[in-house]
């Protein structure tokens, strides 16, 4: 920045003309702070932290490479909260590129990634009837990349934190399984275990469950 002067002299010695111009060099807002890469589950509210820069009054222009995640293609300023969307069976990514502008100068674009993880397809198993006093081993899927299992209620279960607990309910019970995968995404499913009283056949000493033959 500074004032620059120009003097022009007539070769005939008739005089000298002068003029000056003031040139201001604005700082380019290259130092911006973006949020870290985002990992989000499907159908969740996504709130992106605001962008910041070292130059006051910086305007942020952003562009989204993949609108299928539920976010518009571009915008100015902060990104409004949106609901994540992923109807596929695999994670989808969007690259958010942010270009700062301040005092008429554009800074260097920077980017971060938003990854939307799909729903977990949980299957607690088919409903089943057990005789009173008998047990049934449950076998839930999926069993890979799962961080935690939780079966509720605990009634009649030998454990609640595995995919395949052994159930021995004394009454008909609806078991709800909640799983959380390594990305923190949650899925649920139910299975009903019907209990039936045991009846003794007098002719053959054979035990049947009530309602079965």
Coordinates of C-alpha atoms in Angstrom, one line a residue:
X1 CA 0.0 0.0 0.0
X2 CA 1.1 3.6 -0.6
X3 CA 0.8 6.8 -2.5
X4 CA 2.5 6.8 -5.9
X5 CA 3.3 10.1 -7.7
X6 CA 4.0 10.8 -11.4
X7 CA 5.7 13.9 -12.7
X8 CA 5.7 14.7 -16.4
X9 CA 8.0 17.5 -17.7
X10 CA 7.6 19.3 -21.1
X11 CA 10.8 19.1 -23.2
X12 CA 10.4 22.7 -24.0
X13 CA 10.8 23.6 -20.4
X14 CA 7.3 24.9 -20.2
X15 CA 6.5 23.3 -16.9
X16 CA 5.9 20.0 -15.1
X17 CA 2.6 18.3 -14.3
X18 CA 2.2 16.0 -11.4
X19 CA -0.4 13.6 -10.2
X20 CA -0.6 10.9 -7.5
X21 CA -2.6 7.7 -6.8
X22 CA -3.2 5.9 -3.6
X23 CA -3.0 2.1 -3.9
X24 CA -4.3 -0.1 -1.0
X25 CA -3.4 -3.7 -1.0
X26 CA -5.9 -5.7 1.0
X27 CA -5.0 -8.8 2.9
X28 CA -6.2 -12.0 1.3
X29 CA -8.2 -14.2 3.8
X30 CA -6.3 -17.3 3.2
X31 CA -6.4 -18.4 6.9
X32 CA -9.8 -19.9 7.3
X33 CA -10.9 -22.6 9.8
X34 CA -13.2 -25.3 8.5
X35 CA -15.0 -28.0 10.6
X36 CA -13.4 -31.5 10.5
X37 CA -14.7 -34.2 8.2
X38 CA -18.2 -35.2 9.2
X39 CA -19.5 -38.8 9.7
X40 CA -23.3 -38.9 9.9
X41 CA -25.9 -41.6 10.1
X42 CA -28.9 -41.6 7.7
X43 CA -31.9 -39.5 8.6
X44 CA -30.1 -37.5 11.3
X45 CA -30.0 -33.8 11.8
X46 CA -26.7 -32.4 10.5
X47 CA -25.4 -29.2 12.1
X48 CA -22.1 -27.9 10.6
X49 CA -20.1 -25.5 12.7
X50 CA -19.6 -22.0 11.3
X51 CA -16.6 -21.1 9.2
X52 CA -14.1 -18.6 10.6
X53 CA -11.3 -16.5 9.1
X54 CA -8.5 -14.2 10.2
X55 CA -10.0 -11.2 8.3
X56 CA -13.1 -9.6 9.9
X57 CA -16.1 -9.5 7.6
X58 CA -15.0 -12.5 5.4
X59 CA -17.8 -13.9 3.3
X60 CA -17.8 -17.6 2.7
X61 CA -19.0 -19.1 -0.6
X62 CA -19.5 -22.9 -0.5
X63 CA -20.3 -25.6 -3.0
X64 CA -21.5 -29.2 -2.4
X65 CA -20.4 -31.9 -4.8
X66 CA -23.2 -34.3 -4.0
X67 CA -26.7 -33.0 -3.4
X68 CA -28.1 -36.5 -2.7
X69 CA -26.9 -36.2 0.9
X70 CA -29.8 -33.8 1.5
X71 CA -27.8 -30.5 1.2
X72 CA -28.2 -27.9 -1.5
X73 CA -25.6 -27.4 -4.2
X74 CA -24.2 -24.1 -3.0
X75 CA -24.7 -21.3 -0.6
X76 CA -23.2 -18.2 1.1
X77 CA -22.2 -18.0 4.8
X78 CA -23.0 -20.7 7.3
X79 CA -24.5 -24.0 6.2
X80 CA -28.0 -24.4 7.6
X81 CA -28.9 -27.6 9.5
X82 CA -30.3 -30.3 7.2
X83 CA -31.5 -33.9 7.5
X84 CA -29.0 -36.5 6.1
X85 CA -30.1 -38.8 3.3
X86 CA -28.7 -42.1 2.1
X87 CA -31.0 -44.6 0.5
X88 CA -28.2 -46.9 -0.7
X89 CA -26.5 -49.8 1.0
X90 CA -23.1 -48.1 1.2
X91 CA -21.7 -44.8 2.5
X92 CA -21.9 -41.8 0.3
X93 CA -19.6 -38.8 0.3
X94 CA -19.9 -35.1 -0.5
X95 CA -17.0 -32.7 -0.7
X96 CA -17.8 -29.2 0.6
X97 CA -15.5 -26.6 -1.0
X98 CA -15.4 -23.2 0.8
X99 CA -13.9 -20.0 -0.9
X100 CA -13.4 -17.0 1.4
X101 CA -13.8 -13.4 0.1
X102 CA -13.0 -10.2 2.0
X103 CA -12.4 -6.6 0.9
X104 CA -12.8 -7.7 -2.8
X105 CA -10.1 -10.4 -2.6
X106 CA -10.7 -14.1 -2.8
X107 CA -8.8 -16.5 -0.7
X108 CA -7.6 -20.1 -1.4
X109 CA -10.5 -22.6 -1.5
X110 CA -10.5 -25.3 1.1
X111 CA -12.7 -28.3 1.5
X112 CA -14.0 -30.9 4.0
X113 CA -16.0 -34.1 3.5
X114 CA -19.4 -35.1 4.7
X115 CA -20.0 -38.9 4.8
X116 CA -23.6 -40.3 5.2
X117 CA -23.7 -43.9 6.4
X118 CA -26.7 -46.1 5.4
X119 CA -29.3 -47.6 7.7
X120 CA -28.4 -50.8 9.5
X121 CA -30.6 -53.7 8.3
X122 CA -31.2 -55.5 11.6
X123 CA -33.0 -58.9 11.8
X124 CA -33.6 -60.3 15.2
X125 CA -35.0 -63.5 13.7
X126 CA -38.4 -65.0 13.1
X127 CA -41.0 -65.3 15.8
X128 CA -40.9 -68.7 17.6
X129 CA -42.9 -70.9 20.0
X130 CA -41.1 -72.6 22.8
X131 CA -42.4 -75.1 25.4
X132 CA -42.4 -73.8 29.0
X133 CA -39.1 -74.5 30.5
X134 CA -37.3 -74.9 27.2
X135 CA -34.8 -72.5 25.6
X136 CA -34.2 -70.9 22.2
X137 CA -31.0 -69.5 20.9
X138 CA -31.5 -66.2 19.1
X139 CA -29.4 -65.4 16.1
X140 CA -29.5 -61.8 15.0
X141 CA -28.0 -60.3 11.8
X142 CA -25.9 -58.4 11.0
X143 CA -23.0 -59.7 13.1
X144 CA -20.1 -57.8 11.5
X145 CA -18.9 -54.3 12.2
X146 CA -21.3 -54.0 15.1
X147 CA -20.0 -52.1 18.1
X148 CA -22.7 -53.1 20.6
X149 CA -25.8 -55.3 21.0
X150 CA -28.6 -54.7 23.5
X151 CA -31.6 -57.0 24.0
X152 CA -34.5 -55.8 26.1
X153 CA -36.2 -56.9 28.3
X154 CA -33.6 -59.0 30.1
X155 CA -36.3 -61.5 31.2
X156 CA -35.1 -65.1 30.4
X157 CA -31.9 -64.1 28.6
X158 CA -28.5 -65.5 29.6
X159 CA -26.9 -62.3 28.3
X160 CA -28.1 -59.1 26.5
X161 CA -24.9 -57.9 24.8
X162 CA -24.3 -60.5 22.1
X163 CA -25.9 -61.4 18.7
X164 CA -27.0 -64.9 19.8
X165 CA -28.2 -65.0 23.5
X166 CA -30.1 -68.0 24.8
X167 CA -33.7 -67.2 25.8
X168 CA -35.7 -69.1 28.3
X169 CA -38.8 -67.0 28.9
X170 CA -41.5 -68.0 31.3
X171 CA -44.1 -66.0 29.5
X172 CA -44.6 -64.8 25.9
X173 CA -42.1 -62.1 25.5
X174 CA -41.3 -59.5 22.8
X175 CA -37.6 -59.0 22.7
X176 CA -36.3 -55.7 21.1
X177 CA -32.7 -55.7 19.8
X178 CA -30.8 -52.4 19.4
X179 CA -27.5 -52.5 17.6
X180 CA -24.9 -49.7 17.2
X181 CA -22.2 -50.1 14.5
X182 CA -18.7 -48.8 14.4
X183 CA -19.9 -45.5 12.9
X184 CA -22.3 -44.9 15.8
X185 CA -25.4 -45.7 13.7
X186 CA -28.3 -47.4 15.3
X187 CA -30.8 -50.1 14.1
X188 CA -33.6 -52.0 15.9
X189 CA -35.8 -55.1 15.3
X190 CA -38.1 -57.3 17.4
X191 CA -38.7 -61.0 17.8
X192 CA -41.6 -62.6 19.8
X193 CA -41.1 -65.8 21.7
X194 CA -44.4 -67.4 22.4
X195 CA -44.5 -69.8 25.4
X196 CA -46.7 -72.8 25.5
X197 CA -47.5 -75.2 28.4
X198 CA -46.2 -78.8 28.0
X199 CA -48.9 -81.5 27.9
X200 CA -48.2 -85.3 28.5
X201 CA -49.7 -87.8 26.1
X202 CA -51.0 -90.7 28.3
X203 CA -50.7 -93.3 25.4
X204 CA -47.1 -92.7 24.5
X205 CA -45.6 -90.6 27.3
X206 CA -44.8 -88.0 24.7
X207 CA -44.6 -84.3 25.6
X208 CA -46.2 -81.8 23.3
X209 CA -46.4 -78.1 23.5
X210 CA -49.9 -76.9 24.0
X211 CA -51.3 -75.9 20.6
X212 CA -49.0 -78.3 18.7
X213 CA -49.4 -81.9 17.6

